[in-house]
mmCIF file with all atom_site columns, C-alpha atoms and ligand atoms in Angstrom:
data_model
loop_
_atom_site.group_PDB
_atom_site.id
_atom_site.type_symbol
_atom_site.label_atom_id
_atom_site.label_alt_id
_atom_site.label_comp_id
_atom_site.label_asym_id
_atom_site.label_entity_id
_atom_site.label_seq_id
_atom_site.pdbx_PDB_ins_code
_atom_site.Cartn_x
_atom_site.Cartn_y
_atom_site.Cartn_z
_atom_site.occupancy
_atom_site.B_iso_or_equiv
_atom_site.pdbx_formal_charge
_atom_site.auth_seq_id
_atom_site.auth_comp_id
_atom_site.auth_asym_id
_atom_site.auth_atom_id
_atom_site.pdbx_PDB_model_num
ATOM   1   C  CA  . UNK A 1 1   ? -18.049 -21.336 3.186   1.00 59.00 ? 1   UNK A CA  1
ATOM   2   C  CA  . UNK A 1 2   ? -15.302 -18.868 4.069   1.00 76.00 ? 2   UNK A CA  1
ATOM   3   C  CA  . UNK A 1 3   ? -11.714 -20.109 3.932   1.00 91.00 ? 3   UNK A CA  1
ATOM   4   C  CA  . UNK A 1 4   ? -9.882  -19.985 7.242   1.00 92.00 ? 4   UNK A CA  1
ATOM   5   C  CA  . UNK A 1 5   ? -6.173  -20.185 8.064   1.00 90.00 ? 5   UNK A CA  1
ATOM   6   C  CA  . UNK A 1 6   ? -4.599  -22.711 10.448  1.00 85.00 ? 6   UNK A CA  1
ATOM   7   C  CA  . UNK A 1 7   ? -4.907  -20.010 13.128  1.00 87.00 ? 7   UNK A CA  1
ATOM   8   C  CA  . UNK A 1 8   ? -8.647  -19.784 12.478  1.00 89.00 ? 8   UNK A CA  1
ATOM   9   C  CA  . UNK A 1 9   ? -8.521  -16.424 10.726  1.00 94.00 ? 9   UNK A CA  1
ATOM   10  C  CA  . UNK A 1 10  ? -11.043 -15.746 7.977   1.00 96.00 ? 10  UNK A CA  1
ATOM   11  C  CA  . UNK A 1 11  ? -9.332  -15.234 4.624   1.00 98.00 ? 11  UNK A CA  1
ATOM   12  C  CA  . UNK A 1 12  ? -10.518 -12.317 2.506   1.00 98.00 ? 12  UNK A CA  1
ATOM   13  C  CA  . UNK A 1 13  ? -8.001  -12.742 -0.342  1.00 98.00 ? 13  UNK A CA  1
ATOM   14  C  CA  . UNK A 1 14  ? -5.874  -15.841 -0.756  1.00 98.00 ? 14  UNK A CA  1
ATOM   15  C  CA  . UNK A 1 15  ? -2.194  -15.711 -1.696  1.00 98.00 ? 15  UNK A CA  1
ATOM   16  C  CA  . UNK A 1 16  ? -3.156  -16.967 -5.165  1.00 98.00 ? 16  UNK A CA  1
ATOM   17  C  CA  . UNK A 1 17  ? -5.743  -14.215 -5.656  1.00 98.00 ? 17  UNK A CA  1
ATOM   18  C  CA  . UNK A 1 18  ? -3.211  -11.622 -4.487  1.00 98.00 ? 18  UNK A CA  1
ATOM   19  C  CA  . UNK A 1 19  ? -0.510  -12.998 -6.787  1.00 98.00 ? 19  UNK A CA  1
ATOM   20  C  CA  . UNK A 1 20  ? -2.820  -12.912 -9.812  1.00 98.00 ? 20  UNK A CA  1
ATOM   21  C  CA  . UNK A 1 21  ? -4.013  -9.381  -9.100  1.00 98.00 ? 21  UNK A CA  1
ATOM   22  C  CA  . UNK A 1 22  ? -0.478  -8.100  -8.474  1.00 98.00 ? 22  UNK A CA  1
ATOM   23  C  CA  . UNK A 1 23  ? 0.599   -9.682  -11.768 1.00 98.00 ? 23  UNK A CA  1
ATOM   24  C  CA  . UNK A 1 24  ? -2.216  -7.804  -13.564 1.00 98.00 ? 24  UNK A CA  1
ATOM   25  C  CA  . UNK A 1 25  ? -1.291  -4.536  -11.868 1.00 98.00 ? 25  UNK A CA  1
ATOM   26  C  CA  . UNK A 1 26  ? 2.339   -5.004  -12.904 1.00 98.00 ? 26  UNK A CA  1
ATOM   27  C  CA  . UNK A 1 27  ? 1.267   -5.548  -16.486 1.00 98.00 ? 27  UNK A CA  1
ATOM   28  C  CA  . UNK A 1 28  ? -0.820  -2.375  -16.481 1.00 98.00 ? 28  UNK A CA  1
ATOM   29  C  CA  . UNK A 1 29  ? 1.985   -0.314  -14.925 1.00 98.00 ? 29  UNK A CA  1
ATOM   30  C  CA  . UNK A 1 30  ? 4.470   -1.716  -17.452 1.00 98.00 ? 30  UNK A CA  1
ATOM   31  C  CA  . UNK A 1 31  ? 2.176   -0.723  -20.326 1.00 98.00 ? 31  UNK A CA  1
ATOM   32  C  CA  . UNK A 1 32  ? 1.639   2.772   -18.942 1.00 98.00 ? 32  UNK A CA  1
ATOM   33  C  CA  . UNK A 1 33  ? 5.370   3.325   -18.411 1.00 98.00 ? 33  UNK A CA  1
ATOM   34  C  CA  . UNK A 1 34  ? 6.750   1.440   -21.397 1.00 97.00 ? 34  UNK A CA  1
ATOM   35  C  CA  . UNK A 1 35  ? 10.272  2.630   -22.221 1.00 97.00 ? 35  UNK A CA  1
ATOM   36  C  CA  . UNK A 1 36  ? 10.472  4.753   -19.061 1.00 98.00 ? 36  UNK A CA  1
ATOM   37  C  CA  . UNK A 1 37  ? 12.377  4.365   -15.808 1.00 97.00 ? 37  UNK A CA  1
ATOM   38  C  CA  . UNK A 1 38  ? 10.520  4.139   -12.539 1.00 98.00 ? 38  UNK A CA  1
ATOM   39  C  CA  . UNK A 1 39  ? 11.188  4.824   -8.866  1.00 98.00 ? 39  UNK A CA  1
ATOM   40  C  CA  . UNK A 1 40  ? 8.962   2.700   -6.666  1.00 98.00 ? 40  UNK A CA  1
ATOM   41  C  CA  . UNK A 1 41  ? 8.492   4.290   -3.246  1.00 98.00 ? 41  UNK A CA  1
ATOM   42  C  CA  . UNK A 1 42  ? 7.195   1.894   -0.626  1.00 98.00 ? 42  UNK A CA  1
ATOM   43  C  CA  . UNK A 1 43  ? 5.436   3.186   2.462   1.00 98.00 ? 43  UNK A CA  1
ATOM   44  C  CA  . UNK A 1 44  ? 6.880   1.255   5.399   1.00 98.00 ? 44  UNK A CA  1
ATOM   45  C  CA  . UNK A 1 45  ? 6.145   -1.126  6.830   1.00 97.00 ? 45  UNK A CA  1
ATOM   46  C  CA  . UNK A 1 46  ? 2.876   -2.398  5.431   1.00 98.00 ? 46  UNK A CA  1
ATOM   47  C  CA  . UNK A 1 47  ? 3.727   -2.030  1.745   1.00 98.00 ? 47  UNK A CA  1
ATOM   48  C  CA  . UNK A 1 48  ? 6.947   -4.087  1.887   1.00 98.00 ? 48  UNK A CA  1
ATOM   49  C  CA  . UNK A 1 49  ? 5.505   -7.439  0.677   1.00 98.00 ? 49  UNK A CA  1
ATOM   50  C  CA  . UNK A 1 50  ? 3.398   -5.695  -1.978  1.00 98.00 ? 50  UNK A CA  1
ATOM   51  C  CA  . UNK A 1 51  ? 6.388   -3.703  -3.268  1.00 98.00 ? 51  UNK A CA  1
ATOM   52  C  CA  . UNK A 1 52  ? 8.511   -6.861  -3.359  1.00 98.00 ? 52  UNK A CA  1
ATOM   53  C  CA  . UNK A 1 53  ? 5.922   -8.669  -5.477  1.00 98.00 ? 53  UNK A CA  1
ATOM   54  C  CA  . UNK A 1 54  ? 4.795   -5.726  -7.612  1.00 98.00 ? 54  UNK A CA  1
ATOM   55  C  CA  . UNK A 1 55  ? 8.376   -4.775  -8.483  1.00 98.00 ? 55  UNK A CA  1
ATOM   56  C  CA  . UNK A 1 56  ? 8.918   -8.284  -9.845  1.00 98.00 ? 56  UNK A CA  1
ATOM   57  C  CA  . UNK A 1 57  ? 5.739   -8.010  -11.915 1.00 98.00 ? 57  UNK A CA  1
ATOM   58  C  CA  . UNK A 1 58  ? 6.812   -4.900  -13.790 1.00 98.00 ? 58  UNK A CA  1
ATOM   59  C  CA  . UNK A 1 59  ? 9.036   -5.140  -16.834 1.00 97.00 ? 59  UNK A CA  1
ATOM   60  C  CA  . UNK A 1 60  ? 10.245  -1.528  -16.692 1.00 97.00 ? 60  UNK A CA  1
ATOM   61  C  CA  . UNK A 1 61  ? 13.603  -0.539  -15.201 1.00 98.00 ? 61  UNK A CA  1
ATOM   62  C  CA  . UNK A 1 62  ? 12.716  0.152   -11.561 1.00 98.00 ? 62  UNK A CA  1
ATOM   63  C  CA  . UNK A 1 63  ? 14.569  1.277   -8.452  1.00 98.00 ? 63  UNK A CA  1
ATOM   64  C  CA  . UNK A 1 64  ? 13.293  1.253   -4.864  1.00 97.00 ? 64  UNK A CA  1
ATOM   65  C  CA  . UNK A 1 65  ? 13.063  3.842   -2.159  1.00 98.00 ? 65  UNK A CA  1
ATOM   66  C  CA  . UNK A 1 66  ? 11.137  3.820   1.098   1.00 98.00 ? 66  UNK A CA  1
ATOM   67  C  CA  . UNK A 1 67  ? 9.490   6.334   3.377   1.00 98.00 ? 67  UNK A CA  1
ATOM   68  C  CA  . UNK A 1 68  ? 7.923   5.776   6.750   1.00 98.00 ? 68  UNK A CA  1
ATOM   69  C  CA  . UNK A 1 69  ? 5.058   7.751   8.195   1.00 96.00 ? 69  UNK A CA  1
ATOM   70  C  CA  . UNK A 1 70  ? 3.161   7.620   11.410  1.00 90.00 ? 70  UNK A CA  1
ATOM   71  C  CA  . UNK A 1 71  ? -0.578  8.136   11.391  1.00 80.00 ? 71  UNK A CA  1
ATOM   72  C  CA  . UNK A 1 72  ? -1.916  5.456   13.713  1.00 58.00 ? 72  UNK A CA  1
ATOM   73  C  CA  . UNK A 1 73  ? -1.605  5.213   17.480  1.00 50.00 ? 73  UNK A CA  1
ATOM   74  C  CA  . UNK A 1 74  ? -0.178  1.783   18.368  1.00 41.00 ? 74  UNK A CA  1
ATOM   75  C  CA  . UNK A 1 75  ? -2.939  -0.752  18.820  1.00 48.00 ? 75  UNK A CA  1
ATOM   76  C  CA  . UNK A 1 76  ? -5.579  1.576   17.449  1.00 53.00 ? 76  UNK A CA  1
ATOM   77  C  CA  . UNK A 1 77  ? -7.693  0.836   14.393  1.00 58.00 ? 77  UNK A CA  1
ATOM   78  C  CA  . UNK A 1 78  ? -8.614  4.461   13.822  1.00 58.00 ? 78  UNK A CA  1
ATOM   79  C  CA  . UNK A 1 79  ? -6.375  7.160   12.428  1.00 55.00 ? 79  UNK A CA  1
ATOM   80  C  CA  . UNK A 1 80  ? -5.565  10.136  14.639  1.00 61.00 ? 80  UNK A CA  1
ATOM   81  C  CA  . UNK A 1 81  ? -5.662  12.395  11.577  1.00 72.00 ? 81  UNK A CA  1
ATOM   82  C  CA  . UNK A 1 82  ? -2.098  13.643  11.892  1.00 87.00 ? 82  UNK A CA  1
ATOM   83  C  CA  . UNK A 1 83  ? 0.556   12.276  9.547   1.00 93.00 ? 83  UNK A CA  1
ATOM   84  C  CA  . UNK A 1 84  ? 4.251   12.622  10.339  1.00 93.00 ? 84  UNK A CA  1
ATOM   85  C  CA  . UNK A 1 85  ? 7.251   11.676  8.203   1.00 96.00 ? 85  UNK A CA  1
ATOM   86  C  CA  . UNK A 1 86  ? 9.490   9.295   10.157  1.00 95.00 ? 86  UNK A CA  1
ATOM   87  C  CA  . UNK A 1 87  ? 11.858  8.340   7.337   1.00 98.00 ? 87  UNK A CA  1
ATOM   88  C  CA  . UNK A 1 88  ? 12.499  10.494  4.278   1.00 98.00 ? 88  UNK A CA  1
ATOM   89  C  CA  . UNK A 1 89  ? 13.546  9.465   0.758   1.00 98.00 ? 89  UNK A CA  1
ATOM   90  C  CA  . UNK A 1 90  ? 17.164  8.422   0.251   1.00 98.00 ? 90  UNK A CA  1
ATOM   91  C  CA  . UNK A 1 91  ? 17.453  9.642   -3.349  1.00 97.00 ? 91  UNK A CA  1
ATOM   92  C  CA  . UNK A 1 92  ? 16.147  12.760  -5.134  1.00 98.00 ? 92  UNK A CA  1
ATOM   93  C  CA  . UNK A 1 93  ? 13.034  12.186  -7.280  1.00 98.00 ? 93  UNK A CA  1
ATOM   94  C  CA  . UNK A 1 94  ? 13.149  15.380  -9.324  1.00 98.00 ? 94  UNK A CA  1
ATOM   95  C  CA  . UNK A 1 95  ? 12.441  14.615  -12.975 1.00 98.00 ? 95  UNK A CA  1
ATOM   96  C  CA  . UNK A 1 96  ? 11.681  10.947  -12.252 1.00 98.00 ? 96  UNK A CA  1
ATOM   97  C  CA  . UNK A 1 97  ? 8.628   8.767   -12.737 1.00 98.00 ? 97  UNK A CA  1
ATOM   98  C  CA  . UNK A 1 98  ? 7.428   7.944   -9.247  1.00 98.00 ? 98  UNK A CA  1
ATOM   99  C  CA  . UNK A 1 99  ? 5.105   5.167   -8.191  1.00 98.00 ? 99  UNK A CA  1
ATOM   100 C  CA  . UNK A 1 100 ? 4.036   5.363   -4.564  1.00 98.00 ? 100 UNK A CA  1
ATOM   101 C  CA  . UNK A 1 101 ? 3.318   1.850   -3.331  1.00 98.00 ? 101 UNK A CA  1
ATOM   102 C  CA  . UNK A 1 102 ? 0.941   1.544   -0.382  1.00 98.00 ? 102 UNK A CA  1
ATOM   103 C  CA  . UNK A 1 103 ? -0.772  -1.406  1.233   1.00 98.00 ? 103 UNK A CA  1
ATOM   104 C  CA  . UNK A 1 104 ? -4.131  0.243   1.815   1.00 98.00 ? 104 UNK A CA  1
ATOM   105 C  CA  . UNK A 1 105 ? -5.829  3.522   0.996   1.00 97.00 ? 105 UNK A CA  1
ATOM   106 C  CA  . UNK A 1 106 ? -8.205  4.250   3.836   1.00 95.00 ? 106 UNK A CA  1
ATOM   107 C  CA  . UNK A 1 107 ? -9.031  7.831   4.899   1.00 94.00 ? 107 UNK A CA  1
ATOM   108 C  CA  . UNK A 1 108 ? -6.504  9.050   2.320   1.00 96.00 ? 108 UNK A CA  1
ATOM   109 C  CA  . UNK A 1 109 ? -4.677  11.220  4.870   1.00 95.00 ? 109 UNK A CA  1
ATOM   110 C  CA  . UNK A 1 110 ? -1.382  9.363   4.429   1.00 96.00 ? 110 UNK A CA  1
ATOM   111 C  CA  . UNK A 1 111 ? -1.331  9.407   0.637   1.00 97.00 ? 111 UNK A CA  1
ATOM   112 C  CA  . UNK A 1 112 ? -2.600  12.992  0.415   1.00 97.00 ? 112 UNK A CA  1
ATOM   113 C  CA  . UNK A 1 113 ? 0.265   14.004  2.706   1.00 96.00 ? 113 UNK A CA  1
ATOM   114 C  CA  . UNK A 1 114 ? 2.838   12.030  0.691   1.00 98.00 ? 114 UNK A CA  1
ATOM   115 C  CA  . UNK A 1 115 ? 1.531   13.185  -2.680  1.00 98.00 ? 115 UNK A CA  1
ATOM   116 C  CA  . UNK A 1 116 ? 1.812   16.835  -1.607  1.00 97.00 ? 116 UNK A CA  1
ATOM   117 C  CA  . UNK A 1 117 ? 5.298   16.230  -0.216  1.00 97.00 ? 117 UNK A CA  1
ATOM   118 C  CA  . UNK A 1 118 ? 6.568   14.373  -3.300  1.00 98.00 ? 118 UNK A CA  1
ATOM   119 C  CA  . UNK A 1 119 ? 5.086   16.893  -5.746  1.00 98.00 ? 119 UNK A CA  1
ATOM   120 C  CA  . UNK A 1 120 ? 7.219   19.568  -4.091  1.00 98.00 ? 120 UNK A CA  1
ATOM   121 C  CA  . UNK A 1 121 ? 10.248  17.626  -5.433  1.00 98.00 ? 121 UNK A CA  1
ATOM   122 C  CA  . UNK A 1 122 ? 8.940   18.063  -9.007  1.00 98.00 ? 122 UNK A CA  1
ATOM   123 C  CA  . UNK A 1 123 ? 8.943   14.470  -10.265 1.00 98.00 ? 123 UNK A CA  1
ATOM   124 C  CA  . UNK A 1 124 ? 8.308   13.829  -13.977 1.00 98.00 ? 124 UNK A CA  1
ATOM   125 C  CA  . UNK A 1 125 ? 5.173   11.908  -13.036 1.00 98.00 ? 125 UNK A CA  1
ATOM   126 C  CA  . UNK A 1 126 ? 3.576   10.637  -9.869  1.00 98.00 ? 126 UNK A CA  1
ATOM   127 C  CA  . UNK A 1 127 ? 1.308   7.619   -9.652  1.00 98.00 ? 127 UNK A CA  1
ATOM   128 C  CA  . UNK A 1 128 ? -0.126  5.681   -6.739  1.00 98.00 ? 128 UNK A CA  1
ATOM   129 C  CA  . UNK A 1 129 ? -0.572  1.923   -6.438  1.00 99.00 ? 129 UNK A CA  1
ATOM   130 C  CA  . UNK A 1 130 ? -2.622  0.685   -3.500  1.00 98.00 ? 130 UNK A CA  1
ATOM   131 C  CA  . UNK A 1 131 ? -3.245  -3.003  -3.037  1.00 98.00 ? 131 UNK A CA  1
ATOM   132 C  CA  . UNK A 1 132 ? -6.456  -2.334  -1.127  1.00 98.00 ? 132 UNK A CA  1
ATOM   133 C  CA  . UNK A 1 133 ? -8.868  0.573   -1.173  1.00 98.00 ? 133 UNK A CA  1
ATOM   134 C  CA  . UNK A 1 134 ? -11.605 1.387   1.349   1.00 98.00 ? 134 UNK A CA  1
ATOM   135 C  CA  . UNK A 1 135 ? -13.445 4.170   -0.541  1.00 97.00 ? 135 UNK A CA  1
ATOM   136 C  CA  . UNK A 1 136 ? -16.186 4.471   2.087   1.00 96.00 ? 136 UNK A CA  1
ATOM   137 C  CA  . UNK A 1 137 ? -13.635 5.714   4.653   1.00 94.00 ? 137 UNK A CA  1
ATOM   138 C  CA  . UNK A 1 138 ? -12.239 8.575   2.590   1.00 95.00 ? 138 UNK A CA  1
ATOM   139 C  CA  . UNK A 1 139 ? -11.622 11.921  4.318   1.00 94.00 ? 139 UNK A CA  1
ATOM   140 C  CA  . UNK A 1 140 ? -9.156  13.392  1.777   1.00 94.00 ? 140 UNK A CA  1
ATOM   141 C  CA  . UNK A 1 141 ? -10.093 13.471  -1.919  1.00 94.00 ? 141 UNK A CA  1
ATOM   142 C  CA  . UNK A 1 142 ? -7.532  11.093  -3.351  1.00 97.00 ? 142 UNK A CA  1
ATOM   143 C  CA  . UNK A 1 143 ? -7.640  8.095   -5.666  1.00 97.00 ? 143 UNK A CA  1
ATOM   144 C  CA  . UNK A 1 144 ? -5.002  5.522   -6.506  1.00 98.00 ? 144 UNK A CA  1
ATOM   145 C  CA  . UNK A 1 145 ? -4.085  5.055   -10.171 1.00 98.00 ? 145 UNK A CA  1
ATOM   146 C  CA  . UNK A 1 146 ? -3.850  1.318   -9.583  1.00 98.00 ? 146 UNK A CA  1
ATOM   147 C  CA  . UNK A 1 147 ? -6.005  -0.517  -7.048  1.00 98.00 ? 147 UNK A CA  1
ATOM   148 C  CA  . UNK A 1 148 ? -5.762  -4.220  -6.320  1.00 98.00 ? 148 UNK A CA  1
ATOM   149 C  CA  . UNK A 1 149 ? -9.057  -4.761  -4.530  1.00 98.00 ? 149 UNK A CA  1
ATOM   150 C  CA  . UNK A 1 150 ? -11.730 -2.401  -3.302  1.00 98.00 ? 150 UNK A CA  1
ATOM   151 C  CA  . UNK A 1 151 ? -13.137 -3.490  0.065   1.00 98.00 ? 151 UNK A CA  1
ATOM   152 C  CA  . UNK A 1 152 ? -15.835 -2.358  2.496   1.00 97.00 ? 152 UNK A CA  1
ATOM   153 C  CA  . UNK A 1 153 ? -14.949 -0.904  5.892   1.00 95.00 ? 153 UNK A CA  1
ATOM   154 C  CA  . UNK A 1 154 ? -13.247 -3.978  7.337   1.00 95.00 ? 154 UNK A CA  1
ATOM   155 C  CA  . UNK A 1 155 ? -10.014 -4.098  9.303   1.00 96.00 ? 155 UNK A CA  1
ATOM   156 C  CA  . UNK A 1 156 ? -7.641  -6.437  7.542   1.00 97.00 ? 156 UNK A CA  1
ATOM   157 C  CA  . UNK A 1 157 ? -4.344  -8.081  8.442   1.00 98.00 ? 157 UNK A CA  1
ATOM   158 C  CA  . UNK A 1 158 ? -1.673  -10.049 6.601   1.00 98.00 ? 158 UNK A CA  1
ATOM   159 C  CA  . UNK A 1 159 ? 0.478   -9.542  3.504   1.00 98.00 ? 159 UNK A CA  1
ATOM   160 C  CA  . UNK A 1 160 ? 2.198   -6.642  5.283   1.00 98.00 ? 160 UNK A CA  1
ATOM   161 C  CA  . UNK A 1 161 ? -0.774  -5.358  7.235   1.00 98.00 ? 161 UNK A CA  1
ATOM   162 C  CA  . UNK A 1 162 ? -0.727  -5.520  10.988  1.00 97.00 ? 162 UNK A CA  1
ATOM   163 C  CA  . UNK A 1 163 ? -2.573  -5.225  14.204  1.00 95.00 ? 163 UNK A CA  1
ATOM   164 C  CA  . UNK A 1 164 ? -0.114  -3.868  16.803  1.00 94.00 ? 164 UNK A CA  1
ATOM   165 C  CA  . UNK A 1 165 ? 2.749   -5.067  14.556  1.00 96.00 ? 165 UNK A CA  1
ATOM   166 C  CA  . UNK A 1 166 ? 1.472   -8.668  14.454  1.00 95.00 ? 166 UNK A CA  1
ATOM   167 C  CA  . UNK A 1 167 ? 0.286   -10.673 11.443  1.00 96.00 ? 167 UNK A CA  1
ATOM   168 C  CA  . UNK A 1 168 ? 2.369   -8.846  8.809   1.00 98.00 ? 168 UNK A CA  1
ATOM   169 C  CA  . UNK A 1 169 ? 3.869   -12.137 7.655   1.00 97.00 ? 169 UNK A CA  1
ATOM   170 C  CA  . UNK A 1 170 ? 0.579   -13.900 6.937   1.00 97.00 ? 170 UNK A CA  1
ATOM   171 C  CA  . UNK A 1 171 ? 0.661   -14.839 3.237   1.00 98.00 ? 171 UNK A CA  1
ATOM   172 C  CA  . UNK A 1 172 ? -3.095  -14.271 2.829   1.00 98.00 ? 172 UNK A CA  1
ATOM   173 C  CA  . UNK A 1 173 ? -5.133  -11.143 3.573   1.00 98.00 ? 173 UNK A CA  1
ATOM   174 C  CA  . UNK A 1 174 ? -7.404  -11.959 6.510   1.00 98.00 ? 174 UNK A CA  1
ATOM   175 C  CA  . UNK A 1 175 ? -10.119 -10.286 8.510   1.00 97.00 ? 175 UNK A CA  1
ATOM   176 C  CA  . UNK A 1 176 ? -9.198  -9.002  11.931  1.00 90.00 ? 176 UNK A CA  1
ATOM   177 C  CA  . UNK A 1 177 ? -11.165 -11.084 14.438  1.00 83.00 ? 177 UNK A CA  1
ATOM   178 C  CA  . UNK A 1 178 ? -13.378 -8.735  16.523  1.00 78.00 ? 178 UNK A CA  1
ATOM   179 C  CA  . UNK A 1 179 ? -12.201 -10.336 19.783  1.00 77.00 ? 179 UNK A CA  1
ATOM   180 C  CA  . UNK A 1 180 ? -8.453  -10.064 18.979  1.00 69.00 ? 180 UNK A CA  1
ATOM   181 C  CA  . UNK A 1 181 ? -6.112  -8.530  21.514  1.00 59.00 ? 181 UNK A CA  1
HETATM 182 P  P1  . LIG B 2 .   ? -5.080  6.435   5.664   1.00 84.12 ? 1   LIG B P1  1
HETATM 183 O  O1  . LIG B 2 .   ? -6.273  6.497   6.585   1.00 84.12 ? 1   LIG B O1  1
HETATM 184 O  O2  . LIG B 2 .   ? -4.108  7.512   5.924   1.00 84.12 ? 1   LIG B O2  1
HETATM 185 O  O3  . LIG B 2 .   ? -4.416  5.122   6.158   1.00 84.12 ? 1   LIG B O3  1
HETATM 186 O  O4  . LIG B 2 .   ? -5.479  6.288   4.216   1.00 84.12 ? 1   LIG B O4  1
HETATM 187 C  C1  . LIG B 2 .   ? -3.521  4.417   5.473   1.00 84.12 ? 1   LIG B C1  1
HETATM 188 C  C2  . LIG B 2 .   ? -2.823  3.533   6.481   1.00 84.12 ? 1   LIG B C2  1
HETATM 189 O  O5  . LIG B 2 .   ? -3.716  3.118   7.512   1.00 84.12 ? 1   LIG B O5  1
HETATM 190 C  C3  . LIG B 2 .   ? -3.454  1.810   7.882   1.00 84.12 ? 1   LIG B C3  1
HETATM 191 N  N1  . LIG B 2 .   ? -4.681  1.001   7.726   1.00 84.12 ? 1   LIG B N1  1
HETATM 192 C  C4  . LIG B 2 .   ? -4.773  -0.287  7.987   1.00 84.12 ? 1   LIG B C4  1
HETATM 193 N  N2  . LIG B 2 .   ? -3.856  -1.150  8.443   1.00 84.12 ? 1   LIG B N2  1
HETATM 194 N  N3  . LIG B 2 .   ? -5.455  -2.874  8.344   1.00 84.12 ? 1   LIG B N3  1
HETATM 195 C  C5  . LIG B 2 .   ? -4.204  -2.451  8.613   1.00 84.12 ? 1   LIG B C5  1
HETATM 196 O  O6  . LIG B 2 .   ? -3.391  -3.267  9.013   1.00 84.12 ? 1   LIG B O6  1
HETATM 197 C  C6  . LIG B 2 .   ? -6.432  -2.060  7.880   1.00 84.12 ? 1   LIG B C6  1
HETATM 198 O  O7  . LIG B 2 .   ? -7.558  -2.501  7.635   1.00 84.12 ? 1   LIG B O7  1
HETATM 199 C  C7  . LIG B 2 .   ? -6.068  -0.695  7.711   1.00 84.12 ? 1   LIG B C7  1
HETATM 200 N  N4  . LIG B 2 .   ? -6.745  0.373   7.264   1.00 84.12 ? 1   LIG B N4  1
HETATM 201 C  C8  . LIG B 2 .   ? -5.867  1.405   7.292   1.00 84.12 ? 1   LIG B C8  1
HETATM 202 C  C9  . LIG B 2 .   ? -2.356  1.330   6.968   1.00 84.12 ? 1   LIG B C9  1
HETATM 203 O  O8  . LIG B 2 .   ? -1.149  1.405   7.673   1.00 84.12 ? 1   LIG B O8  1
HETATM 204 C  C10 . LIG B 2 .   ? -2.355  2.285   5.826   1.00 84.12 ? 1   LIG B C10 1
HETATM 205 O  O9  . LIG B 2 .   ? -1.064  2.430   5.299   1.00 84.12 ? 1   LIG B O9  1
HETATM 206 MG MG1 . LIG B 2 .   ? 0.695   1.408   5.829   1.00 84.12 ? 2   LIG B MG1 1
#
């Protein structure tokens, strides 16, 4: 039987499953970047909880930066296709090891846009960590170097992910109820 939250939402990944997977991802990233410094770039707002947890799972010397992009119309579950930078990096990334931290890789439009933008700054390396991946939805050819969980085409909420800005603070990743408003 599916686990449900107190609000009656169906849980796809529990907080414990997320914590274990994030710990594993941190270990892998630490191995790959052993002895190096890292700039973790979170994509606001959805990636904030993931970045907070992932950053504490890596043993390398890491700093944070954040960008914000807009690709979804408010309240919509489908991407418009256009991606716009709303908030740029605070610090230069030239010559640095960059890890872009994103909640979910869906059509790939957002990360393809950011990868192209960041590569123009000539970082030493550029990697992508996505907690979730929906490969069946891909429009742009892009893969994450680190993926937490691969999922089918479901709309999910919680652990940073929202529906019209709600549900970001749910500790578990839940399925969006079809009748939600
Ligand atoms: P693209 O399509 O550019 O989208 O890869 C990445 C962004 O789309 C949002 N997204 C979701 N947000 N539940 C959400 O709350 C979902 O199931 C979902 N799928 C895509 C998200 O903001 C992500 O950063
Ligand atoms: Mg996002």
